[in-house]
Amino acid sequence: MDSTQLALITLLTPLATAAVIAVFLRKAGALASYLSTAAAAVVAVTSLMLAYQGHRFDASAEWFTFGEFTLTLGIKFDDLAALMLTIVGVVGFCVHLFSLGYMKDDGYRARFFGGLSIFMFSMIGIVLADNLFMMFVFWELVGFSSYLLINHYCLKQSAADASKKAFIVNRVGDFGFLIGILLCYWNYGTVDLNELPVVIAGGAMMSIWVPLFLFCGAMGKSAQMPLHIWLPDAMEGPTPVSALIHAATMVAAGIYMLCRIEILMVADALNVIMWIGTATALYAALCAIVQSDIKKVLAYSTLSQLGYMVAAFGLGSLVVEHDGHETLIAAGVGAAMFHLTTHAFFKALLFLGSGSVIHGCHHEQNIFKMGGLSKKMPITFLTMTIGVLAIAGLPFLSGFYSKDSILHLAQEKNSIVFGILVFTAVLTSFYMVRMWRITFFGEARSDEAKQAHEGGFTMTLPLIVLAVLSIVGGYTDHHGHGLIYDGAFAEVWSNIPHATGASVFIMSLAILGIGAGLAFALYKPGTSDGLATKVPAAFIGLTALKESFDKAYNYYVTKVQDRFAMLLNFLEQILLAGLIIRGLAGVVGLFGLGARALHVGSLHAYVYWFLLGAVLLWGFAGGLF
């Protein structure tokens, strides 16, 4: 079996699984869950085989031709695709395995696992696509499948509203993405990811609008301001969905797409992207401080970390010295993908850990109604502690290496961005330790917490696997070699900016110490929010900040969009349905009445009408009239 066939198996296996579940297994939840998980295992194995066998390839086939325009369906499998495919495969399988236990008693788990499979197919399609049109097709399928999964509890109004919000907000970004694709074809004559570097190297005129419109798609999928509002509400979906879609894969699709089109970037576009990412990182970290829902703490944390990745990409290239030679590296791509990788491990761990907590506490999600779980759920406590320390940047854990690479790049490129990102890192340590301490320590503060228990094997094994990856998943040298990478992704890893010296460890420990120290000072395990009682002005201000965007959007929808829709409906009723359609129908009706008047039932009258028509026809034909 060659690499192309293996890639097609990786792509089509979840699609076939989703089709079988939809047609034959809609009422067989157990069988559907096992089949979907087996398909995820196949994807994980084939992804690792493709990534580590070292063979990189391109393959395409013509789909259709329209004039001079030809659209192909193809696969572009380089180190960047190999890295992303590995993340999707490994994390996707862990989520499927966890879901076996988490969704065991759900009456609609066949639909749930079918949704997971169609999502895996869509995400793999984005990773393997060799042109922007093909990527856009799978991009929309990802949006569709995420809508289904967020809306799994469709009988809950909040879940239905959240799914619609996610779908509509993403359509806004996707519309910009589509315009960017069309502009790319207009400007460069191609959207093929292999041909674009050749065209640009040939001296094509660069455009700022192409990358900025394409970035709109990333703003939607990766939830960057102001299109970030859908992601916190999307926590209405089952927790495994949050882990798969909103931590490791779908939200990372925007970052991956940016790295794919890095060749199209110009300095002004990168500057815009950098500031949007920086603003998102800071804003989301501030919002996370006042959350009481354990999943929404992690949702805003995801927003903040995605802002880190976008800011890193926007910081652009960097000149580094190695072995006495200066080299220009795509440091933004390297740092963004590095943090995307480590974040996939520890954030999927944290989301699945929160799912274990919610499941153990009988679906209680308020951290102030938990407590005492460190003894009742020791595996979840230990693994989530590793996840918290990883995202907070404890030296030698994965998050330390990737976050440090971004901070080092920011320090070299923009001191203001560096200062904001350092402050955001302190906030990250603060709100994560806050969540960890309130959730696991003190006395149980509800009946649900008193009855908490560890999940079964299928729920604890993924936590252990992801905890190990959160520990070892960050070490790599300048040549792309590490504990788990072994040079497989050297093309990406060689672009990671590395800082050296004791100052790196000192800064990381200081960030962690300040944030954790403030969390311990302000919060004690209890039923009230320490910030609200000790610094009420700060709590009220941060709550207002969190709600400001939703209020602005709600105002726009109710005061502008709904009224505009009512105006259009009025005009449609008066002009289109009334004047045009009914008016023309009336005119036609008058002619019809006139025509009916000619039907007198007399053969002699019909002969006279026939002769008159023949004369008129002869006159027009002869040019007399």
XYZ file of C-alpha atoms in Angstrom:
625
model
C 0.000 0.000 0.000
C 1.495 3.358 -1.013
C 1.196 6.642 0.864
C -1.634 8.001 -1.298
C -3.786 4.965 -0.606
C -3.009 5.192 3.100
C -4.003 8.870 3.112
C -7.289 8.030 1.362
C -8.009 5.336 3.952
C -7.352 7.909 6.698
C -9.747 10.359 5.043
C -12.562 8.031 4.002
C -12.768 5.657 6.981
C -14.675 8.086 9.237
C -16.921 9.097 6.318
C -17.876 5.474 5.679
C -18.461 4.994 9.399
C -20.750 8.031 9.591
C -22.722 6.749 6.588
C -23.190 3.287 8.122
C -24.322 4.794 11.438
C -26.755 7.172 9.719
C -28.328 4.462 7.542
C -28.243 1.318 9.682
C -27.354 2.075 13.330
C -29.439 5.052 14.380
C -31.124 2.988 17.119
C -28.096 0.833 17.944
C -26.157 3.249 20.155
C -23.690 0.752 21.594
C -22.705 -0.715 18.231
C -22.451 2.770 16.707
C -20.140 3.944 19.488
C -17.812 0.964 19.076
C -17.748 1.308 15.297
C -16.955 5.036 15.481
C -14.217 4.452 18.059
C -12.712 1.683 15.931
C -12.679 4.075 12.966
C -10.936 6.681 15.143
C -8.349 4.068 16.093
C -7.737 3.353 12.391
C -7.303 7.084 11.757
C -4.843 7.387 14.655
C -2.742 4.444 13.442
C -2.693 5.477 9.778
C -1.933 9.088 10.750
C 1.093 7.996 12.755
C 2.205 5.689 9.948
C 1.992 8.530 7.425
C 3.738 10.994 9.720
C 6.638 8.823 10.829
C 7.390 6.901 7.646
C 9.018 10.098 6.364
C 7.460 10.021 2.877
C 6.024 13.397 1.872
C 4.013 13.585 -1.352
C 1.505 15.475 -3.484
C -1.310 13.833 -5.454
C -4.242 15.353 -7.304
C -6.985 14.532 -9.777
C -9.003 16.874 -11.981
C -12.554 17.370 -10.740
C -14.027 19.617 -13.430
C -13.004 22.242 -15.985
C -14.887 25.418 -16.856
C -13.191 27.351 -19.634
C -9.663 28.084 -18.476
C -10.548 27.305 -14.856
C -9.771 23.809 -13.615
C -10.619 22.611 -10.116
C -8.704 19.676 -8.711
C -9.104 17.470 -5.674
C -5.745 16.635 -4.225
C -3.580 15.830 -1.246
C -0.662 17.913 -0.053
C 1.198 15.934 2.585
C 4.240 17.737 3.946
C 5.607 18.099 7.482
C 2.947 20.679 8.356
C 0.126 18.347 7.288
C 1.819 15.402 9.007
C 1.971 17.278 12.309
C -1.650 18.419 12.150
C -2.873 14.999 11.048
C -1.092 13.388 13.992
C -2.797 15.783 16.409
C -6.226 15.127 14.899
C -5.692 11.357 14.908
C -4.284 10.952 18.435
C -6.529 13.461 20.211
C -9.549 12.309 18.207
C -9.048 8.716 19.323
C -8.621 9.778 22.969
C -11.890 11.733 22.773
C -13.721 8.786 21.195
C -12.431 6.427 23.874
C -13.428 8.829 26.646
C -16.878 9.223 25.072
C -17.556 5.486 25.397
C -17.870 5.971 29.135
C -19.116 9.549 29.237
C -22.004 9.020 26.773
C -22.844 5.473 27.879
C -26.285 6.345 29.210
C -27.201 8.850 26.506
C -30.231 7.807 24.482
C -28.928 9.494 21.335
C -25.329 8.339 21.360
C -25.605 6.844 17.862
C -26.245 10.353 16.530
C -23.421 11.672 18.716
C -20.827 9.189 17.450
C -22.018 9.649 13.883
C -21.389 13.366 14.345
C -17.910 12.674 15.701
C -17.104 10.574 12.630
C -18.320 13.146 10.112
C -16.328 15.768 12.010
C -13.164 13.655 11.805
C -13.675 13.263 8.051
C -14.142 17.010 7.611
C -11.127 17.939 9.715
C -8.843 15.475 7.946
C -10.036 16.933 4.636
C -8.877 20.404 5.709
C -5.490 19.015 6.709
C -4.884 17.153 3.449
C -6.357 19.716 1.001
C -3.912 20.942 -1.634
C -5.921 23.994 -2.744
C -8.051 26.666 -1.100
C -11.296 25.685 -2.861
C -11.019 22.123 -1.593
C -10.110 23.412 1.863
C -13.213 25.618 1.829
C -15.481 22.640 1.071
C -14.202 20.753 4.106
C -14.136 24.010 6.085
C -17.915 24.247 5.654
C -18.368 20.564 6.520
C -16.519 21.179 9.781
C -18.947 23.995 10.533
C -21.891 21.736 9.756
C -20.644 18.859 11.923
C -19.795 21.179 14.832
C -23.359 22.544 14.611
C -24.706 18.996 14.984
C -22.451 18.198 17.934
C -23.013 21.445 19.842
C -26.751 20.891 19.373
C -26.645 17.298 20.623
C -28.889 18.171 23.581
C -31.329 19.734 21.113
C -34.248 19.704 23.547
C -32.429 22.306 25.660
C -33.120 25.814 24.374
C -29.653 26.990 25.441
C -28.006 24.258 23.348
C -30.153 25.079 20.311
C -29.327 28.775 20.666
C -25.605 28.050 21.089
C -25.478 25.890 17.955
C -27.255 28.535 15.884
C -24.941 31.217 17.250
C -21.859 29.179 16.364
C -23.180 28.427 12.886
C -24.138 32.028 12.069
C -20.979 33.653 13.460
C -18.820 31.196 11.548
C -20.740 31.988 8.359
C -19.680 35.622 8.760
C -16.023 34.630 8.881
C -16.467 32.067 6.123
C -17.963 34.673 3.809
C -14.769 36.693 4.176
C -12.769 33.502 3.618
C -14.648 32.850 0.360
C -14.009 36.415 -0.836
C -10.316 35.907 -0.027
C -10.228 32.724 -2.112
C -11.806 34.508 -5.075
C -9.412 37.447 -4.703
C -6.506 35.005 -4.536
C -7.546 33.430 -7.841
C -8.147 36.877 -9.378
C -4.763 38.188 -8.241
C -2.526 35.135 -8.731
C -4.453 33.000 -11.232
C -4.414 29.974 -8.917
C -5.436 28.789 -5.462
C -3.237 25.689 -5.551
C -0.981 25.611 -2.502
C 1.884 24.162 -4.541
C 1.580 26.692 -7.384
C 1.210 29.854 -5.275
C 4.894 29.934 -4.134
C 5.994 29.561 -7.765
C 3.722 32.392 -8.940
C 4.847 34.704 -6.145
C 8.519 33.865 -6.708
C 7.948 34.834 -10.350
C 7.251 38.412 -9.290
C 3.463 38.536 -8.875
C 2.101 41.726 -7.307
C 1.392 41.074 -3.620
C -1.955 42.185 -2.172
C -2.850 43.015 1.431
C -6.520 42.221 0.828
C -6.005 38.563 -0.064
C -4.450 37.544 3.286
C -6.776 39.791 5.312
C -9.934 38.322 3.766
C -8.550 34.802 4.157
C -7.824 35.668 7.796
C -11.564 36.297 8.254
C -12.031 32.534 8.026
C -9.475 32.033 10.782
C -11.205 34.685 12.900
C -14.404 32.642 12.742
C -13.025 29.128 13.229
C -10.322 30.129 15.737
C -12.679 32.529 17.546
C -10.693 35.751 17.331
C -12.205 39.098 18.267
C -14.809 40.191 17.343
C -15.994 36.763 16.098
C -15.143 35.042 19.379
C -18.594 35.121 20.977
C -19.722 31.693 19.794
C -17.102 29.592 21.560
C -18.042 30.097 25.257
C -21.694 29.382 24.464
C -20.666 26.243 22.551
C -19.900 24.634 25.920
C -23.580 23.626 25.877
C -22.484 20.591 23.876
C -21.246 17.383 25.545
C -17.824 17.745 27.173
C -16.051 15.363 24.732
C -17.215 17.685 21.944
C -15.605 20.583 23.778
C -12.367 18.629 23.989
C -12.320 17.625 20.325
C -13.728 20.701 18.622
C -12.976 23.563 20.991
C -9.543 22.575 22.263
C -7.516 20.575 19.797
C -8.888 20.461 16.275
C -11.615 22.729 14.844
C -10.467 25.914 16.556
C -6.927 25.057 15.499
C -8.015 24.863 11.842
C -7.728 28.638 11.528
C -4.135 28.588 12.754
C -3.306 25.730 10.399
C -4.855 27.590 7.465
C -2.791 30.702 8.243
C 0.386 28.630 8.266
C -0.648 27.114 4.941
C -0.960 30.561 3.288
C 2.080 32.139 4.961
C 3.554 32.768 1.507
C 0.714 35.253 0.803
C 1.389 37.401 3.859
C 2.614 40.978 3.625
C 3.924 43.077 6.525
C 0.759 45.158 7.000
C -1.463 42.084 7.058
C 0.801 40.394 9.610
C 0.631 43.513 11.778
C -3.182 43.408 11.812
C -3.174 39.698 12.623
C -0.642 40.197 15.419
C -2.718 42.852 17.196
C -5.999 40.951 16.857
C -4.358 37.875 18.367
C -2.798 39.880 21.196
C -6.086 41.614 22.032
C -7.947 38.292 22.032
C -5.368 36.679 24.318
C -5.662 39.453 26.901
C -9.433 39.902 26.714
C -10.218 36.186 27.084
C -7.805 35.790 30.005
C -9.541 38.630 31.854
C -12.951 37.063 31.183
C -11.830 33.640 32.467
C -11.189 35.084 35.936
C -14.878 35.583 36.719
C -16.255 32.270 35.387
C -17.857 29.782 37.747
C -18.671 27.099 35.146
C -15.648 24.794 34.878
C -16.103 24.364 31.130
C -16.401 28.093 30.492
C -13.175 28.731 32.384
C -11.528 26.381 29.914
C -13.425 27.924 26.985
C -12.063 31.396 27.690
C -8.674 29.837 28.321
C -8.871 28.313 24.831
C -9.729 31.728 23.386
C -6.709 33.206 25.114
C -4.317 30.497 23.938
C -5.621 30.781 20.380
C -4.878 34.488 20.633
C -1.328 33.528 21.594
C -1.012 31.411 18.453
C -2.453 34.095 16.172
C -0.184 36.722 17.704
C 2.798 34.418 17.215
C 1.945 33.962 13.544
C 1.525 37.705 13.111
C 4.978 38.369 14.555
C 6.398 36.891 11.360
C 9.928 35.810 10.466
C 13.057 36.110 12.583
C 16.793 36.169 11.876
C 18.612 33.656 14.078
C 22.244 32.769 14.446
C 23.181 29.107 14.481
C 26.650 27.631 14.137
C 27.997 31.061 13.252
C 25.530 31.641 10.400
C 22.530 33.960 10.290
C 19.360 32.408 8.912
C 15.888 33.806 8.283
C 13.289 31.390 9.670
C 9.482 31.414 9.552
C 9.423 31.841 13.323
C 5.755 32.837 13.434
C 4.705 29.593 11.754
C 7.037 27.521 13.943
C 5.967 29.123 17.236
C 2.251 29.030 16.368
C 2.297 25.357 15.338
C 4.441 24.425 18.326
C 1.945 25.964 20.742
C -0.947 24.478 18.753
C 0.580 21.032 19.294
C 1.263 21.305 23.020
C -2.045 23.105 23.584
C -3.883 20.227 21.895
C -2.418 17.853 24.466
C -2.913 19.776 27.690
C -6.195 21.479 26.762
C -7.763 18.203 25.588
C -6.557 16.776 28.913
C -8.149 19.635 30.848
C -11.454 19.386 28.986
C -11.657 15.620 29.371
C -10.615 16.047 33.001
C -13.442 18.526 33.490
C -15.738 15.991 31.832
C -14.585 13.381 34.337
C -15.344 15.835 37.143
C -18.773 16.684 35.724
C -19.577 13.007 35.205
C -18.375 12.138 38.718
C -20.410 14.993 40.222
C -23.579 13.940 38.380
C -23.361 16.763 35.812
C -22.694 19.595 38.226
C -20.518 22.227 36.471
C -20.279 25.029 39.047
C -16.812 24.932 40.627
C -18.158 26.546 43.820
C -20.425 23.508 44.310
C -17.553 21.038 44.061
C -14.614 20.655 46.459
C -12.884 17.721 48.071
C -12.417 15.891 44.773
C -8.670 15.326 45.129
C -9.364 12.317 47.370
C -12.512 11.083 45.650
C -11.081 11.279 42.106
C -7.287 10.842 42.455
C -6.523 9.980 38.794
C -8.516 12.936 37.513
C -6.890 15.186 40.119
C -3.344 14.090 39.249
C -3.789 14.337 35.489
C -5.583 17.693 35.649
C -2.818 19.004 37.912
C -0.337 18.155 35.161
C -2.564 19.950 32.649
C -2.816 23.049 34.852
C 0.951 23.176 35.358
C 1.551 22.658 31.631
C -0.689 25.545 30.556
C 0.764 27.714 33.316
C 4.265 27.116 31.920
C 6.034 25.098 34.606
C 9.573 24.420 33.326
C 10.104 21.101 31.549
C 6.415 20.571 30.809
C 5.171 20.998 27.243
C 3.503 24.373 27.714
C 6.723 25.866 29.051
C 8.601 25.233 25.808
C 5.906 26.412 23.400
C 4.833 29.487 25.366
C 8.455 30.467 25.878
C 9.080 30.300 22.121
C 6.228 32.780 21.559
C 7.427 35.116 24.300
C 10.983 34.959 22.943
C 9.730 35.826 19.453
C 7.641 38.712 20.832
C 10.609 40.017 22.812
C 12.674 40.098 19.639
C 9.982 41.643 17.423
C 7.656 43.882 19.477
C 8.208 44.907 23.112
C 4.584 46.055 23.644
C 3.190 42.731 22.468
C 5.769 40.989 24.646
C 4.583 42.896 27.729
C 0.917 42.133 27.038
C 1.606 38.441 26.466
C 3.659 38.188 29.667
C 0.795 39.780 31.615
C -1.609 37.357 29.914
C 0.615 34.460 30.994
C 0.365 35.673 34.607
C -3.427 35.790 34.265
C -3.390 32.257 32.813
C -1.571 30.947 35.855
C -3.969 32.909 38.085
C -7.291 31.650 36.710
C -6.130 28.063 36.177
C -4.843 27.701 39.743
C -8.080 29.346 40.933
C -10.156 26.718 39.140
C -7.905 23.873 40.303
C -7.927 24.890 43.968
C -11.661 25.542 44.247
C -12.555 22.328 42.399
C -10.324 19.828 44.167
C -9.666 21.123 47.675
C -11.660 21.878 50.816
C -14.848 20.113 51.796
C -17.482 18.894 49.378
C -19.952 21.765 48.941
C -22.907 19.907 47.422
C -24.540 16.513 47.504
C -23.224 15.883 43.993
C -19.644 16.510 45.144
C -20.119 14.257 48.171
C -21.135 11.409 45.872
C -18.358 12.036 43.322
C -16.506 9.022 41.952
C -13.868 8.190 39.373
C -14.990 7.127 35.914
C -14.236 3.765 34.373
C -11.229 2.594 32.395
C -12.325 4.192 29.129
C -12.501 7.583 30.854
C -9.264 7.422 32.834
C -6.967 5.926 30.168
C -7.259 8.932 27.797
C -6.459 11.234 30.728
C -3.271 9.304 31.463
C -2.192 9.255 27.798
C -2.779 12.998 27.391
C -1.035 13.710 30.703
C 2.070 11.899 29.457
C 1.943 13.870 26.188
C 1.546 17.077 28.196
C 4.805 16.259 29.949
C 6.972 15.040 27.069
C 5.280 16.751 24.121
C 7.289 19.956 24.256
C 10.928 18.987 24.072
C 12.589 19.408 20.697
C 15.970 20.682 19.542
C 16.887 22.979 16.635
C 16.800 20.042 14.209
C 13.304 18.880 15.115
C 14.397 15.929 17.247
C 12.624 15.267 20.532
C 11.306 12.604 22.824
C 8.345 11.858 20.553
C 9.112 13.709 17.327
C 12.324 12.055 16.133
C 12.737 14.567 13.339
C 9.408 13.642 11.716
C 8.299 17.276 11.500
C 11.680 18.932 11.032
C 10.379 21.303 8.348
C 8.102 22.909 10.942
C 10.211 22.357 14.034
C 13.321 23.963 12.525
C 11.426 27.279 12.476
C 10.748 27.331 16.212
C 12.548 30.214 17.950
C 14.434 28.949 20.992
C 15.574 31.087 23.911
C 18.498 29.949 26.039
C 19.944 30.793 29.425
C 18.781 30.877 33.024
C 16.587 33.926 32.377
C 14.082 31.694 30.573
C 13.524 29.557 33.668
C 13.512 32.559 35.981
C 10.855 34.363 33.937
C 8.669 31.250 33.672
C 8.876 30.537 37.388
C 8.142 34.196 38.158
C 5.053 34.165 35.909
C 3.805 30.952 37.487
C 4.645 32.099 41.022
C 2.933 35.492 40.732
C -0.228 34.091 39.181
C -0.497 31.105 41.534
C 0.379 33.256 44.569
C -2.428 35.722 43.789
C -4.859 32.844 43.288
C -3.985 31.332 46.673
C -4.241 34.754 48.334
C -7.646 35.642 46.864
C -9.390 32.282 46.748
C -10.096 29.681 49.367
C -12.252 26.627 48.720
C -15.781 27.796 49.494
C -19.145 28.752 48.065
C -18.313 32.384 47.287
C -15.973 34.006 44.770
C -12.980 35.500 46.577
C -12.535 38.267 44.042
C -16.194 39.303 44.387
C -15.909 39.603 48.168
C -12.396 41.066 48.474
C -12.182 43.251 45.348
C -15.812 43.751 44.251
C -15.018 46.612 41.874
C -12.624 44.398 39.892
C -15.173 41.578 39.797
C -17.969 43.864 38.567
C -15.673 45.445 35.966
C -14.479 42.100 34.594
C -18.037 40.757 34.496
C -19.133 43.835 32.554
C -16.180 43.338 30.190
C -17.183 39.728 29.605
C -20.792 40.680 28.866
C -20.008 43.728 26.728
C -19.679 41.885 23.429
C -22.829 39.831 23.943
C -24.759 42.987 24.816
C -23.417 44.734 21.722
C -24.348 41.807 19.485
C -27.781 41.442 21.084
C -28.401 45.164 20.585
C -27.375 44.884 16.942
C -29.608 41.861 16.351
C -32.717 43.286 18.056
C -32.398 46.956 17.114
C -30.790 46.774 13.679
C -30.908 43.338 12.076
C -34.432 42.365 13.165
C -35.847 45.740 12.158
C -34.085 45.615 8.830
C -35.516 42.125 8.313
C -39.011 43.464 9.144
C -38.507 46.276 6.592
C -37.466 43.775 3.921
C -40.481 41.617 4.752
C -42.774 44.659 4.432
C -41.263 45.632 1.077
C -41.545 42.033 -0.100
C -45.222 41.904 0.816
C -46.036 45.302 -0.762
C -43.743 45.396 -3.792
C -42.831 41.855 -4.732
C -45.837 39.851 -3.586
C -48.341 42.688 -3.978
C -47.467 45.034 -6.812
C -45.306 42.832 -9.030
C -46.712 39.340 -8.610
C -50.389 40.096 -7.923
C -50.328 43.169 -10.221
C -48.915 41.257 -13.165
C -51.285 38.425 -12.422
C -54.156 40.927 -12.623
C -52.952 42.284 -15.966
C -52.643 38.768 -17.331
C -56.073 38.061 -15.964
C -57.555 40.992 -17.939
C -56.067 39.620 -21.131
C -57.493 36.285 -20.168
C -60.938 37.785 -19.771
C -60.582 39.419 -23.201
C -59.526 36.139 -24.735
C -62.438 34.337 -23.110
C -64.818 36.902 -24.633
C -63.737 35.747 -28.096
C -64.974 32.226 -27.393
C -68.542 32.703 -28.569
C -69.164 29.148 -29.749
C -69.816 30.154 -33.402
C -67.828 28.565 -36.266
C -68.447 31.587 -38.491
C -66.920 33.953 -35.909
C -63.821 31.727 -35.595
C -63.362 31.746 -39.399
C -63.446 35.576 -39.443
C -60.822 35.724 -36.630
C -58.677 33.233 -38.551
C -58.831 35.304 -41.741
C -58.010 38.512 -39.822
C -54.985 36.821 -38.252
C -53.775 35.544 -41.633
C -54.006 39.065 -43.105
C -52.075 40.580 -40.203
C -49.397 37.875 -40.453
C -49.108 38.450 -44.226
C -48.826 42.198 -43.614
C -46.009 41.843 -41.055
C -44.199 39.340 -43.289
C -44.462 41.629 -46.312
C -43.365 44.715 -44.415
C -46.652 46.571 -44.861
C -46.924 47.324 -41.143
